[in-house]
JSON list of C-alpha atoms in Angstrom, two decimals:
[
{"chain": "A", "resi": 1, "resn": "MET", "atom": "CA", "xyz": [-20.23, 46.07, -55.37]},
{"chain": "A", "resi": 2, "resn": "THR", "atom": "CA", "xyz": [-21.07, 46.82, -51.85]},
{"chain": "A", "resi": 3, "resn": "ARG", "atom": "CA", "xyz": [-19.68, 49.88, -50.15]},
{"chain": "A", "resi": 4, "resn": "LEU", "atom": "CA", "xyz": [-17.53, 47.76, -47.87]},
{"chain": "A", "resi": 5, "resn": "ARG", "atom": "CA", "xyz": [-16.03, 45.89, -50.79]},
{"chain": "A", "resi": 6, "resn": "THR", "atom": "CA", "xyz": [-15.31, 49.14, -52.61]},
{"chain": "A", "resi": 7, "resn": "PHE", "atom": "CA", "xyz": [-13.73, 50.57, -49.47]},
{"chain": "A", "resi": 8, "resn": "LEU", "atom": "CA", "xyz": [-11.52, 47.51, -48.96]},
{"chain": "A", "resi": 9, "resn": "ARG", "atom": "CA", "xyz": [-10.50, 47.46, -52.62]},
{"chain": "A", "resi": 10, "resn": "PHE", "atom": "CA", "xyz": [-9.47, 51.11, -52.40]},
{"chain": "A", "resi": 11, "resn": "TRP", "atom": "CA", "xyz": [-7.22, 50.43, -49.40]},
{"chain": "A", "resi": 12, "resn": "TYR", "atom": "CA", "xyz": [-5.71, 47.36, -51.03]},
{"chain": "A", "resi": 13, "resn": "ASP", "atom": "CA", "xyz": [-4.90, 49.34, -54.18]},
{"chain": "A", "resi": 14, "resn": "PHE", "atom": "CA", "xyz": [-3.59, 52.26, -52.11]},
{"chain": "A", "resi": 15, "resn": "ILE", "atom": "CA", "xyz": [-1.33, 50.19, -49.87]},
{"chain": "A", "resi": 16, "resn": "VAL", "atom": "CA", "xyz": [-0.21, 47.40, -52.21]},
{"chain": "A", "resi": 17, "resn": "GLY", "atom": "CA", "xyz": [-0.46, 49.24, -55.49]},
{"chain": "A", "resi": 18, "resn": "ASP", "atom": "CA", "xyz": [1.38, 47.67, -58.41]},
{"chain": "A", "resi": 19, "resn": "ASP", "atom": "CA", "xyz": [4.04, 45.71, -56.56]},
{"chain": "A", "resi": 20, "resn": "TRP", "atom": "CA", "xyz": [3.23, 43.59, -53.54]},
{"chain": "A", "resi": 21, "resn": "ARG", "atom": "CA", "xyz": [6.92, 43.02, -52.89]},
{"chain": "A", "resi": 22, "resn": "VAL", "atom": "CA", "xyz": [7.51, 46.71, -52.23]},
{"chain": "A", "resi": 23, "resn": "ALA", "atom": "CA", "xyz": [4.52, 46.81, -49.88]},
{"chain": "A", "resi": 24, "resn": "LEU", "atom": "CA", "xyz": [5.84, 43.77, -48.03]},
{"chain": "A", "resi": 25, "resn": "ALA", "atom": "CA", "xyz": [9.31, 45.30, -47.73]},
{"chain": "A", "resi": 26, "resn": "VAL", "atom": "CA", "xyz": [7.86, 48.53, -46.33]},
{"chain": "A", "resi": 27, "resn": "VAL", "atom": "CA", "xyz": [5.86, 46.60, -43.73]},
{"chain": "A", "resi": 28, "resn": "ALA", "atom": "CA", "xyz": [9.01, 44.66, -42.79]},
{"chain": "A", "resi": 29, "resn": "ALA", "atom": "CA", "xyz": [10.98, 47.91, -42.51]},
{"chain": "A", "resi": 30, "resn": "LEU", "atom": "CA", "xyz": [8.31, 49.41, -40.27]},
{"chain": "A", "resi": 31, "resn": "ALA", "atom": "CA", "xyz": [8.37, 46.30, -38.07]},
{"chain": "A", "resi": 32, "resn": "LEU", "atom": "CA", "xyz": [12.16, 46.43, -37.88]},
{"chain": "A", "resi": 33, "resn": "THR", "atom": "CA", "xyz": [12.02, 50.13, -36.99]},
{"chain": "A", "resi": 34, "resn": "TYR", "atom": "CA", "xyz": [9.59, 49.36, -34.19]},
{"chain": "A", "resi": 35, "resn": "ALA", "atom": "CA", "xyz": [11.71, 46.47, -32.92]},
{"chain": "A", "resi": 36, "resn": "LEU", "atom": "CA", "xyz": [14.85, 48.59, -32.89]},
{"chain": "A", "resi": 37, "resn": "SER", "atom": "CA", "xyz": [13.10, 51.46, -31.13]},
{"chain": "A", "resi": 38, "resn": "ALA", "atom": "CA", "xyz": [11.92, 49.08, -28.41]},
{"chain": "A", "resi": 39, "resn": "THR", "atom": "CA", "xyz": [15.52, 48.04, -27.72]},
{"chain": "A", "resi": 40, "resn": "GLY", "atom": "CA", "xyz": [16.83, 51.59, -27.53]},
{"chain": "A", "resi": 41, "resn": "LEU", "atom": "CA", "xyz": [19.00, 51.27, -30.62]},
{"chain": "A", "resi": 42, "resn": "PRO", "atom": "CA", "xyz": [18.82, 54.04, -33.23]},
{"chain": "A", "resi": 43, "resn": "ALA", "atom": "CA", "xyz": [15.94, 53.14, -35.52]},
{"chain": "A", "resi": 44, "resn": "TRP", "atom": "CA", "xyz": [15.79, 56.20, -37.79]},
{"chain": "A", "resi": 45, "resn": "PRO", "atom": "CA", "xyz": [18.14, 54.88, -40.54]},
{"chain": "A", "resi": 46, "resn": "VAL", "atom": "CA", "xyz": [15.97, 51.86, -41.36]},
{"chain": "A", "resi": 47, "resn": "LEU", "atom": "CA", "xyz": [13.30, 53.61, -43.43]},
{"chain": "A", "resi": 48, "resn": "PRO", "atom": "CA", "xyz": [15.61, 55.89, -45.46]},
{"chain": "A", "resi": 49, "resn": "LEU", "atom": "CA", "xyz": [17.84, 52.91, -46.25]},
{"chain": "A", "resi": 50, "resn": "THR", "atom": "CA", "xyz": [14.80, 50.87, -47.25]},
{"chain": "A", "resi": 51, "resn": "VAL", "atom": "CA", "xyz": [13.68, 53.58, -49.64]},
{"chain": "A", "resi": 52, "resn": "ALA", "atom": "CA", "xyz": [17.21, 53.95, -51.03]},
{"chain": "A", "resi": 53, "resn": "VAL", "atom": "CA", "xyz": [17.30, 50.23, -51.81]},
{"chain": "A", "resi": 54, "resn": "LEU", "atom": "CA", "xyz": [13.71, 49.71, -52.95]},
{"chain": "A", "resi": 55, "resn": "LEU", "atom": "CA", "xyz": [13.36, 52.68, -55.25]},
{"chain": "A", "resi": 56, "resn": "PRO", "atom": "CA", "xyz": [16.04, 51.68, -57.79]},
{"chain": "A", "resi": 57, "resn": "LEU", "atom": "CA", "xyz": [14.95, 48.03, -57.63]},
{"chain": "A", "resi": 58, "resn": "SER", "atom": "CA", "xyz": [11.33, 48.95, -58.23]},
{"chain": "A", "resi": 59, "resn": "LEU", "atom": "CA", "xyz": [12.20, 51.28, -61.11]},
{"chain": "A", "resi": 60, "resn": "ARG", "atom": "CA", "xyz": [14.42, 48.65, -62.75]},
{"chain": "A", "resi": 61, "resn": "SER", "atom": "CA", "xyz": [11.67, 46.05, -62.39]},
{"chain": "A", "resi": 62, "resn": "ARG", "atom": "CA", "xyz": [9.12, 48.42, -63.94]},
{"chain": "A", "resi": 63, "resn": "GLN", "atom": "CA", "xyz": [11.45, 49.25, -66.86]},
{"chain": "A", "resi": 64, "resn": "ARG", "atom": "CA", "xyz": [12.08, 45.58, -67.51]},
{"chain": "A", "resi": 65, "resn": "HIS", "atom": "CA", "xyz": [8.35, 44.85, -67.40]},
{"chain": "A", "resi": 66, "resn": "GLN", "atom": "CA", "xyz": [7.56, 47.63, -69.86]},
{"chain": "A", "resi": 67, "resn": "ALA", "atom": "CA", "xyz": [10.35, 46.57, -72.23]},
{"chain": "A", "resi": 68, "resn": "LEU", "atom": "CA", "xyz": [8.97, 43.02, -72.40]},
{"chain": "A", "resi": 69, "resn": "GLY", "atom": "CA", "xyz": [5.46, 43.89, -73.24]}
]
């Protein structure tokens, strides 16, 4: 592998990791936080709420995946 390919693969694994849906939800939450901050509305609750929702869903998905195989 070239160095560039290795570098890009590292960042993909670091950002996306095991679940692309969680990565997509985090990107959406960051975009929503930015959009809310541009309007002057309080944006700080978006990320904690995202984590509070995603963490149990991700853990349940991982448990179900491990139980199946």
